[in-house]
Coordinates of C-alpha atoms in Angstrom, one line a residue:
Chain A
M1 CA -0.6 0.2 -0.4
I2 CA 2.6 2.7 1.0
N3 CA 4.7 1.5 -1.8
L4 CA 2.0 2.1 -4.5
R5 CA 1.3 5.6 -2.5
D6 CA 5.2 6.1 -2.8
M7 CA 5.9 4.9 -6.2
A8 CA 3.2 7.0 -7.7
L9 CA 4.1 10.2 -6.3
R10 CA 7.2 9.8 -8.0
R11 CA 5.7 9.5 -10.5
L12 CA 3.8 12.3 -9.6
V13 CA 6.5 14.4 -9.4
T14 CA 8.2 13.7 -12.8
L15 CA 5.0 14.7 -14.1
G16 CA 3.4 17.5 -12.8
P17 CA 5.4 20.4 -13.8
R18 CA 5.1 19.2 -17.2
Y19 CA 1.4 19.2 -16.6
L20 CA 1.2 22.9 -16.4
P21 CA -0.2 25.2 -18.3
F22 CA 3.1 27.4 -18.5
A23 CA 6.6 27.3 -19.7
D24 CA 9.3 26.8 -17.3
V25 CA 12.1 29.0 -17.8
A26 CA 12.4 32.5 -20.7
T27 CA 14.1 31.7 -23.1
D28 CA 15.7 34.3 -24.6
E29 CA 14.4 33.5 -29.0
V30 CA 11.4 32.7 -29.0
P31 CA 10.6 30.5 -31.8
L32 CA 8.4 31.2 -35.1
S33 CA 6.0 28.1 -34.6
R34 CA 5.6 29.2 -30.3
L35 CA 4.6 32.6 -32.1
L36 CA 2.2 30.9 -34.5
R37 CA 0.2 29.1 -32.1
L38 CA 0.1 32.8 -29.8
S39 CA -1.7 34.1 -32.4
L40 CA -3.9 31.4 -33.0
F41 CA -6.3 34.0 -30.1
Q42 CA -6.1 35.7 -32.9
V43 CA -7.7 33.3 -35.1
T44 CA -10.5 33.2 -32.1
V45 CA -11.4 37.3 -31.8
G46 CA -11.2 37.3 -36.0
M47 CA -14.2 34.2 -35.1
A48 CA -16.3 36.3 -32.5
L49 CA -16.1 39.4 -35.0
V50 CA -17.3 37.8 -38.1
V51 CA -20.1 35.8 -35.6
L52 CA -21.1 39.5 -34.2
V53 CA -20.7 41.4 -37.4
G54 CA -21.7 38.9 -40.5
T55 CA -23.2 36.7 -39.2
L56 CA -25.8 37.0 -37.1
N57 CA -26.7 40.3 -37.9
R58 CA -27.8 38.2 -41.6
V59 CA -30.2 35.3 -39.4
M60 CA -30.9 37.3 -36.4
I61 CA -32.5 40.0 -39.1
V62 CA -34.1 36.9 -41.6
E63 CA -33.9 33.7 -40.2
L64 CA -35.3 35.3 -36.4
A65 CA -37.2 38.1 -37.9
V66 CA -35.7 40.4 -34.8
P67 CA -36.5 44.5 -35.7
A68 CA -33.2 45.4 -37.6
T69 CA -33.1 48.4 -35.1
L70 CA -33.1 46.4 -32.4
V71 CA -30.7 43.9 -34.5
S72 CA -27.7 46.9 -34.5
G73 CA -28.5 47.7 -30.6
M74 CA -27.4 44.2 -29.4
L75 CA -24.7 43.9 -31.7
A76 CA -23.0 47.7 -31.2
L77 CA -22.7 46.4 -27.4
P78 CA -19.4 44.7 -27.7
L79 CA -18.5 48.6 -28.5
L80 CA -19.4 49.4 -25.1
F81 CA -16.7 47.6 -23.3
A82 CA -13.7 48.8 -26.1
P83 CA -13.0 52.0 -23.3
F84 CA -12.4 49.1 -21.4
R85 CA -9.2 47.7 -23.2
T86 CA -7.2 50.2 -21.2
L87 CA -8.0 49.5 -17.7
I88 CA -7.5 46.4 -18.1
G89 CA -4.2 46.5 -20.0
F90 CA -3.3 48.5 -17.5
K91 CA -3.9 45.6 -14.5
S92 CA -2.5 42.7 -16.5
D93 CA 0.1 45.2 -16.4
T94 CA 0.1 45.6 -12.5
H95 CA -1.7 42.3 -11.9
R96 CA -0.1 40.4 -8.8
S97 CA 0.8 37.3 -9.0
A98 CA 2.6 33.9 -6.5
L99 CA 3.5 32.5 -9.8
G100 CA 5.2 35.8 -11.7
L101 CA 2.0 35.6 -14.4
R102 CA 1.0 38.8 -15.6
R103 CA -0.6 38.1 -19.1
A104 CA -1.9 34.9 -18.9
P105 CA -4.7 35.3 -16.4
Y106 CA -6.4 37.7 -18.2
I107 CA -6.0 35.5 -21.9
W108 CA -7.7 32.6 -19.5
K109 CA -10.4 35.1 -17.9
G110 CA -10.7 36.1 -21.1
T111 CA -10.9 33.2 -23.0
L112 CA -14.0 32.3 -20.0
Y113 CA -16.3 35.2 -21.1
Q114 CA -16.1 34.7 -24.6
F115 CA -16.6 30.8 -24.5
G116 CA -19.5 32.5 -22.4
G117 CA -20.9 34.2 -24.8
F118 CA -20.6 31.7 -27.6
A119 CA -22.6 29.3 -24.7
I120 CA -25.5 31.1 -24.1
M121 CA -26.0 33.0 -27.1
P122 CA -28.3 30.7 -29.4
F123 CA -30.7 30.1 -26.7
A124 CA -30.9 33.6 -25.6
L125 CA -31.3 34.5 -30.1
L126 CA -34.2 31.4 -29.3
V127 CA -35.7 32.6 -26.4
L128 CA -35.7 36.2 -27.6
S129 CA -36.7 34.9 -31.5
G130 CA -40.0 33.6 -29.5
Y131 CA -39.2 30.3 -31.3
G132 CA -41.2 27.2 -29.2
E133 CA -42.6 28.0 -25.9
A134 CA -40.7 31.1 -24.9
I135 CA -43.4 32.7 -27.0
D136 CA -45.0 33.5 -23.8
A137 CA -42.2 34.3 -21.8
P138 CA -41.6 38.1 -20.4
R139 CA -39.6 39.5 -23.4
W140 CA -37.0 40.9 -20.7
I141 CA -36.2 37.7 -20.9
G142 CA -35.4 36.6 -24.3
L143 CA -33.9 40.9 -24.5
S144 CA -31.4 40.6 -21.1
A145 CA -30.0 37.3 -22.6
A146 CA -29.4 37.9 -25.7
A147 CA -27.5 41.3 -24.5
L148 CA -25.9 39.9 -21.8
S149 CA -24.6 37.1 -24.4
F150 CA -23.1 39.7 -26.6
L151 CA -21.6 41.7 -23.7
L152 CA -19.7 38.9 -22.8
V153 CA -18.5 37.3 -26.3
G154 CA -17.6 41.4 -26.7
A155 CA -15.8 41.8 -23.4
G156 CA -14.1 38.4 -24.1
V157 CA -12.7 39.1 -27.2
H158 CA -11.1 42.7 -25.8
M159 CA -9.4 41.0 -22.9
V160 CA -7.7 38.0 -25.2
Q161 CA -6.7 40.5 -27.8
T162 CA -5.6 43.6 -26.0
V163 CA -4.0 41.0 -23.1
G164 CA -2.8 38.6 -26.2
L165 CA -0.9 41.4 -27.9
A166 CA 0.6 42.8 -24.7
L167 CA 2.0 38.7 -24.1
A168 CA 2.9 38.6 -27.8
A169 CA 5.0 42.0 -27.0
D170 CA 6.6 40.8 -24.2
L171 CA 8.1 38.1 -26.0
V172 CA 10.2 38.8 -28.7
K173 CA 12.9 41.0 -28.4
D174 CA 11.8 45.3 -29.5
E175 CA 13.4 44.6 -32.9
D176 CA 10.9 42.2 -33.6
H177 CA 8.3 43.7 -32.3
P178 CA 6.9 44.5 -36.8
K179 CA 7.2 40.9 -36.9
V180 CA 5.1 39.9 -34.9
V181 CA 2.8 42.2 -35.4
G182 CA 2.2 41.6 -39.0
L183 CA 1.9 37.8 -37.3
M184 CA -0.9 39.3 -35.4
Y185 CA -2.0 40.8 -38.1
V186 CA -3.0 38.4 -40.3
M187 CA -3.9 35.7 -38.5
L188 CA -7.1 38.0 -36.6
L189 CA -7.7 38.3 -41.1
V190 CA -7.3 34.6 -41.7
G191 CA -9.7 34.0 -38.4
M192 CA -12.1 36.6 -40.6
A193 CA -11.8 35.2 -43.5
L194 CA -11.9 31.3 -42.7
S195 CA -14.7 31.0 -40.4
A196 CA -17.0 34.0 -43.1
V197 CA -16.7 31.0 -45.1
I198 CA -16.8 28.1 -43.1
Y199 CA -20.7 30.4 -41.0
G200 CA -21.4 30.7 -44.1
A201 CA -21.6 27.5 -45.3
L202 CA -22.9 26.2 -42.2
L203 CA -25.4 28.2 -41.5
S204 CA -27.0 27.8 -45.8
N205 CA -29.7 25.2 -44.4
Y206 CA -30.7 27.4 -41.8
T207 CA -32.9 25.3 -38.1
P208 CA -32.8 26.0 -34.4
G209 CA -30.9 22.9 -34.3
R210 CA -28.0 24.4 -36.6
L211 CA -27.6 27.6 -35.2
I212 CA -27.3 25.9 -32.3
Q213 CA -24.3 23.5 -32.8
V214 CA -22.5 26.4 -35.2
I215 CA -22.7 29.2 -31.6
Q216 CA -22.1 26.4 -29.8
G217 CA -19.1 24.7 -31.4
S218 CA -17.7 28.4 -32.0
A219 CA -17.5 28.0 -28.2
V220 CA -15.9 24.9 -27.5
V221 CA -13.1 26.3 -30.2
T222 CA -12.3 28.8 -28.8
V223 CA -11.3 27.6 -25.7
A224 CA -9.4 25.1 -27.5
L225 CA -8.5 27.1 -29.4
N226 CA -7.2 29.5 -26.8
L227 CA -5.3 27.0 -24.7
F228 CA -3.8 25.7 -27.1
A229 CA -2.8 29.2 -28.0
L230 CA -1.7 30.0 -24.7
W231 CA 0.1 27.1 -23.1
K232 CA 3.5 28.0 -21.9
Q233 CA 3.5 30.6 -23.3
E234 CA 4.5 32.1 -20.4
A235 CA 7.5 32.0 -18.0
R236 CA 6.4 30.7 -14.7
D237 CA 9.0 33.3 -12.7
R238 CA 9.8 33.0 -8.5
N239 CA 12.2 36.6 -8.5
R240 CA 9.1 38.2 -10.4
A241 CA 6.5 37.4 -8.5
Q242 CA 8.4 38.5 -5.4
Q243 CA 8.9 41.6 -7.0
M244 CA 5.0 41.5 -7.4
A245 CA 4.6 41.3 -4.6
L246 CA 6.1 44.2 -2.7
A247 CA 5.9 46.9 -6.2
R248 CA 3.7 49.4 -4.9
H249 CA 1.9 50.3 -9.1
E250 CA 0.1 54.5 -9.2
T251 CA -3.7 54.2 -9.7
F252 CA -4.8 54.0 -13.2
A253 CA -5.5 57.4 -13.2
A254 CA -1.8 58.3 -12.4
A255 CA -0.9 55.9 -15.2
W256 CA -3.7 57.1 -18.1
T257 CA -2.3 60.5 -17.5
C258 CA 1.9 59.9 -17.6
L259 CA 0.5 58.1 -20.8
T260 CA -1.1 60.6 -22.3
Q261 CA 1.5 63.3 -21.4
T262 CA 4.2 60.8 -23.7
P263 CA 5.2 63.1 -25.9
G264 CA 2.9 62.5 -29.1
M265 CA 0.8 59.2 -27.3
S266 CA -2.4 61.6 -27.7
L267 CA -2.2 62.6 -31.2
L268 CA -0.8 58.9 -31.7
L269 CA -4.3 57.5 -30.7
V270 CA -6.6 60.3 -32.9
L271 CA -4.0 59.7 -35.5
I272 CA -5.3 55.7 -34.7
G273 CA -8.9 56.6 -34.9
F274 CA -9.7 59.4 -37.8
G275 CA -7.1 56.6 -40.2
T276 CA -9.2 53.5 -38.9
F277 CA -12.6 55.2 -38.9
G278 CA -11.4 56.6 -43.1
F279 CA -10.5 53.1 -43.8
G280 CA -13.3 51.0 -41.4
M281 CA -16.6 52.0 -43.2
A282 CA -15.3 50.7 -47.0
D283 CA -15.1 46.9 -46.5
V284 CA -19.2 47.1 -45.4
L285 CA -19.5 49.6 -47.7
L286 CA -18.5 48.4 -51.1
E287 CA -20.6 45.1 -52.1
P288 CA -23.7 46.7 -51.9
Y289 CA -21.9 49.8 -53.9
G290 CA -19.9 47.2 -56.4
G291 CA -23.4 45.3 -56.4
Q292 CA -25.9 48.1 -57.4
A293 CA -23.7 51.6 -58.6
L294 CA -21.6 49.2 -60.9
G295 CA -23.7 46.3 -61.2
F296 CA -21.5 43.0 -60.6
S297 CA -23.3 40.1 -59.5
V298 CA -23.0 38.4 -56.4
A299 CA -19.8 36.2 -56.7
Q300 CA -18.6 38.9 -58.4
T301 CA -18.7 41.4 -54.9
T302 CA -18.3 39.0 -52.9
L303 CA -14.7 38.3 -55.0
L304 CA -14.6 42.5 -54.0
T305 CA -14.0 41.7 -50.4
A306 CA -11.3 38.9 -51.5
I307 CA -9.2 41.9 -53.3
L308 CA -9.9 43.8 -50.3
A309 CA -7.9 41.4 -47.8
T310 CA -5.3 40.8 -50.4
G311 CA -4.1 44.6 -50.8
T312 CA -4.4 44.5 -46.7
L313 CA -2.1 41.1 -46.4
L314 CA -0.1 43.2 -48.8
G315 CA 0.3 46.4 -46.9
F316 CA 0.9 43.8 -43.9
G317 CA 3.9 42.2 -45.4
I318 CA 5.5 45.6 -47.1
A319 CA 5.2 46.7 -43.4
S320 CA 6.4 44.1 -41.5
R321 CA 9.5 44.4 -43.9
T322 CA 10.0 48.3 -43.9
L323 CA 9.2 48.6 -39.9
G324 CA 12.3 45.5 -39.9
N325 CA 14.1 47.7 -41.2
G326 CA 14.1 50.3 -38.9
R327 CA 12.1 52.8 -40.6
D328 CA 9.8 55.2 -38.1
P329 CA 6.5 53.7 -38.2
I330 CA 4.4 56.9 -37.8
T331 CA 6.3 57.9 -42.1
L332 CA 4.9 55.0 -42.6
A333 CA 1.4 55.0 -41.6
A334 CA 1.2 58.5 -43.3
Y335 CA 1.8 56.9 -46.4
G336 CA -0.5 54.2 -45.2
A337 CA -3.3 56.7 -45.0
L338 CA -1.7 58.9 -48.3
I339 CA -2.8 55.6 -51.0
G340 CA -6.5 55.6 -49.2
V341 CA -6.9 58.9 -50.5
P342 CA -6.5 58.4 -54.4
G343 CA -7.7 54.4 -54.1
F344 CA -11.6 56.2 -52.3
L345 CA -10.5 58.9 -55.1
A346 CA -10.8 55.5 -58.0
I347 CA -14.1 54.2 -55.8
I348 CA -15.8 57.4 -56.4
L349 CA -14.6 58.0 -60.1
S350 CA -14.9 54.0 -60.8
S351 CA -19.5 54.7 -61.4
L352 CA -18.6 58.4 -63.5
M353 CA -16.2 56.4 -65.5
I354 CA -13.9 54.1 -66.8
G355 CA -16.1 51.2 -64.0
A356 CA -14.6 47.9 -62.7
P357 CA -11.3 48.0 -63.9
L358 CA -11.0 51.4 -61.3
F359 CA -12.8 50.0 -59.1
V360 CA -10.6 46.8 -59.2
F361 CA -7.3 48.8 -58.4
G362 CA -8.8 51.7 -56.0
I363 CA -10.3 48.1 -53.8
L364 CA -6.4 47.2 -53.8
A365 CA -5.5 50.5 -52.6
V366 CA -7.9 50.4 -49.8
G367 CA -6.2 47.6 -48.4
L368 CA -2.5 47.8 -49.2
G369 CA -3.5 51.4 -46.7
A370 CA -5.6 49.9 -44.8
G371 CA -2.9 47.3 -44.3
L372 CA 0.2 50.3 -43.3
F373 CA -1.9 52.1 -41.1
G374 CA -3.3 49.4 -38.8
H375 CA 0.2 47.6 -38.8
A376 CA 2.4 50.7 -39.0
T377 CA 0.5 52.9 -36.4
L378 CA 0.0 49.0 -33.6
T379 CA 4.3 48.9 -34.2
A380 CA 4.0 52.4 -32.9
T381 CA 1.8 52.1 -30.0
I382 CA 4.0 49.5 -28.8
R383 CA 6.9 51.5 -29.2
A384 CA 5.7 54.6 -27.3
A385 CA 5.0 52.4 -23.9
P386 CA 6.5 53.8 -21.4
E387 CA 8.8 51.3 -19.7
G388 CA 6.7 48.5 -17.9
R389 CA 3.4 49.9 -19.7
V390 CA 2.7 47.8 -22.8
G391 CA -0.4 46.6 -21.9
L392 CA -2.3 49.9 -20.9
S393 CA -0.4 51.2 -24.2
L394 CA -2.0 48.4 -26.6
G395 CA -5.7 48.7 -24.3
A396 CA -5.1 52.5 -25.6
W397 CA -4.4 51.7 -28.7
G398 CA -7.5 48.8 -29.1
A399 CA -9.8 51.4 -27.6
V400 CA -9.9 53.5 -30.0
Q401 CA -9.1 51.1 -32.8
A402 CA -12.0 49.0 -31.8
T403 CA -14.5 52.1 -31.0
C404 CA -13.9 53.6 -33.9
A405 CA -13.9 50.9 -36.6
G406 CA -17.2 49.6 -34.6
L407 CA -18.4 52.9 -34.6
G408 CA -17.6 53.0 -38.4
V409 CA -19.0 49.4 -39.2
L410 CA -21.9 51.1 -37.5
L411 CA -22.3 54.0 -39.9
A412 CA -21.9 52.2 -42.6
G413 CA -24.3 49.6 -42.2
L414 CA -26.9 52.4 -41.4
V415 CA -26.1 53.9 -44.5
R416 CA -25.8 50.9 -46.4
D417 CA -29.8 49.9 -45.5
V418 CA -31.0 53.0 -46.0
L419 CA -29.8 52.5 -49.7
V420 CA -30.7 49.3 -49.7
A421 CA -34.2 50.3 -48.8
F422 CA -33.9 53.3 -51.2
P423 CA -36.8 53.6 -54.2
G424 CA -34.4 53.7 -57.2
D425 CA -36.6 56.6 -59.2
A426 CA -36.1 59.3 -56.8
G427 CA -34.0 61.2 -59.5
L428 CA -31.1 60.5 -57.6
H429 CA -27.9 58.5 -59.0
M430 CA -27.7 55.5 -57.4
Q431 CA -24.0 56.1 -56.2
T432 CA -24.3 59.6 -55.3
P433 CA -25.2 58.8 -52.0
Y434 CA -21.5 56.1 -51.4
N435 CA -19.5 58.8 -53.0
V436 CA -21.2 61.1 -50.1
V437 CA -19.1 58.5 -47.6
F438 CA -16.5 57.9 -49.5
G439 CA -15.8 61.5 -49.9
I440 CA -16.7 61.5 -46.0
E441 CA -13.3 59.2 -45.7
M442 CA -11.6 60.1 -48.1
L443 CA -11.4 63.8 -45.8
F444 CA -11.1 61.6 -42.9
L445 CA -7.7 59.9 -44.3
V446 CA -6.3 63.2 -45.5
A447 CA -6.6 64.6 -41.6
A448 CA -4.5 61.6 -40.2
V449 CA -1.9 62.0 -42.8
I450 CA -1.6 65.4 -41.7
M451 CA -1.2 64.6 -38.2
A452 CA 1.3 62.2 -39.1
T453 CA 3.0 64.5 -40.5
S454 CA 2.6 66.8 -37.6
L455 CA 3.9 64.1 -35.7
V456 CA 6.9 63.7 -37.0
A457 CA 8.1 67.2 -37.0
N458 CA 6.9 67.3 -33.9
R459 CA 9.1 64.6 -32.7
D460 CA 11.9 66.0 -34.9
R461 CA 11.8 69.3 -33.6
R462 CA 12.1 68.2 -30.0
R463 CA 15.1 65.3 -30.8
D464 CA 16.7 69.2 -33.0
A465 CA 16.3 71.1 -29.6
A466 CA 17.6 68.9 -27.2
P467 CA 20.1 66.7 -28.8
K468 CA 21.4 63.9 -25.7
S469 CA 18.5 62.9 -24.1
V470 CA 15.9 63.0 -27.1
S471 CA 18.1 60.9 -29.2
Q472 CA 18.5 58.9 -26.6
T473 CA 15.0 57.5 -26.1
H474 CA 14.5 58.1 -30.2
S475 CA 16.8 55.2 -30.6
V476 CA 15.3 53.3 -28.2
E477 CA 12.0 53.9 -30.3
V478 CA 13.4 52.8 -33.6
S479 CA 15.7 50.4 -33.1
Chain B
M1 CA 2.7 20.0 7.5
S2 CA 5.9 22.5 7.6
E3 CA 4.7 26.4 7.0
D4 CA 7.5 27.7 5.8
E5 CA 6.5 30.0 2.6
N6 CA 8.9 29.4 0.1
K7 CA 9.3 25.1 0.9
V8 CA 8.7 23.5 -3.1
W9 CA 7.0 20.6 -2.9
P10 CA 7.1 18.0 -4.7
T11 CA 4.5 19.5 -8.0
G12 CA 7.3 21.9 -8.3
L13 CA 5.6 24.8 -6.2
T14 CA 5.1 26.2 -3.1
L15 CA 2.4 26.5 -1.2
K16 CA 0.8 30.2 -2.4
E17 CA 1.6 28.8 -6.1
A18 CA -0.4 26.0 -5.8
E19 CA -2.9 28.2 -4.8
E20 CA -3.1 30.7 -7.6
V21 CA -3.6 27.4 -9.3
H22 CA -6.5 26.3 -8.0
S23 CA -8.0 30.1 -7.9
Y24 CA -7.9 30.2 -11.2
L25 CA -9.8 26.2 -11.3
I26 CA -12.5 27.2 -8.7
D27 CA -12.7 30.9 -10.7
G28 CA -13.5 28.7 -14.2
T29 CA -15.6 26.5 -12.4
R30 CA -17.6 29.0 -10.8
V31 CA -18.0 31.3 -14.2
F32 CA -19.0 27.6 -16.0
G33 CA -21.2 26.7 -13.5
A34 CA -23.1 29.8 -13.5
I35 CA -22.9 30.0 -18.1
A36 CA -24.4 26.1 -17.6
L37 CA -27.4 27.2 -15.0
L38 CA -27.9 30.1 -17.7
A39 CA -29.0 27.4 -20.4
H40 CA -30.1 25.5 -19.6
M41 CA -32.9 28.1 -17.5
L42 CA -33.3 29.1 -21.0
V43 CA -33.4 25.8 -22.7
A44 CA -35.8 25.1 -20.5
I45 CA -38.3 28.2 -21.5
S46 CA -38.2 27.7 -25.3
T47 CA -38.7 24.1 -25.1
P48 CA -40.0 23.2 -21.3
W49 CA -39.0 19.8 -20.4
L50 CA -39.7 18.8 -17.2
G51 CA -43.7 19.6 -16.8

């Protein structure tokens, strides 16, 4: 008996640490395979975004016959959580853990919320739409349950993305940040593209049972991918744990003030907001615009999204390479926004002359610009982060980026819905309202270009004014 | 059981570390339980299986 216990114990001793989900040692060099594995969390984020913005939008309106305004309201709920990304990032920066972990606990919590939201979402939607006996249930049950499920998924996505990016930034050396940022963006795009195709195929024959299977399936896939991504990524560290236990942290308000007073940071955040909003409205409107103004078929308009994604991928690739070679990210962001301007111009003009070739060129340019801009601004944010505040800085990036992208999509969706309902013979050209929106996007991008150039000019002036101290910090920034 | 805080037990963890691992498990179970309860209630509303 005692022998057996002894044996089991010895076995456990040798097995124990190997089955714990964190690395035993922090390695200097993180292999690409490990980064690829970590980037899987972006796939789940992309998946959640597709479910919220694309799939459920259609399913709720068409199959479940929920009023469209209610649907937009529900889908906008996760946006309310976006500003809390700064708080989440800050909390992960200042987390106290006996294991010395900072990021992993938050990714795990975020994963749980994502999972929980998806797990109750199909039932909440069925109750909301009055399926089966739910027709007799009080209205508030369906409403609040659906709202809760969207909020949970949204909160989970915000947590996982913010803290996951912070973990990725922690893991690699400064000069490798552009590569990691590129990888993360590409995986987000891959996740969105793959899940859009898969959800489309799975939900083409809609039944309530199928809806439950698909959404709960995504819950399981989310947990599986995130656990796989997180496994043994963050090192357990007794020294850091001791430092954490002793460290005294400033309050969130103080840290936030410190961040916004970092030279150029607030302007960078505004720049991110303008650029993201400018580029963000495009992808929702391109398909209806292609269909209505240029007479593309449904299959052809789907191809437009693929062209846009190709341009964006190209942008990520170019940005990874040039920023890895030590180019300044804000200058590159200015180029990105600058490329978007003729892109939108081409899209507007394509309804008046030349047509499809000009349109395709415009989409490619917009995609390329969006890729360059997104990559460059995220890299700039990571580099501008004060010491030990990568999480907070990324939280600020995410809050601005998610809010503006979400607002862009919402606004574009609103415009599209109004336009689709628009009678064709109202004396107005079909493309005019679209072109007004594209024109507004162009203005935002022009503003972004101006801001980026003034950011670069400001920084150069500061460097000239105080050559010694600033050139040092600058070299850290750019290295 | 000795009360030495820094003792590393056979699992490779100190007491505090083990407690933290445990807390993740407990929190996870609680959230999971709450979600499961809510999901069951919603299913019962739309397709009652009792009574």
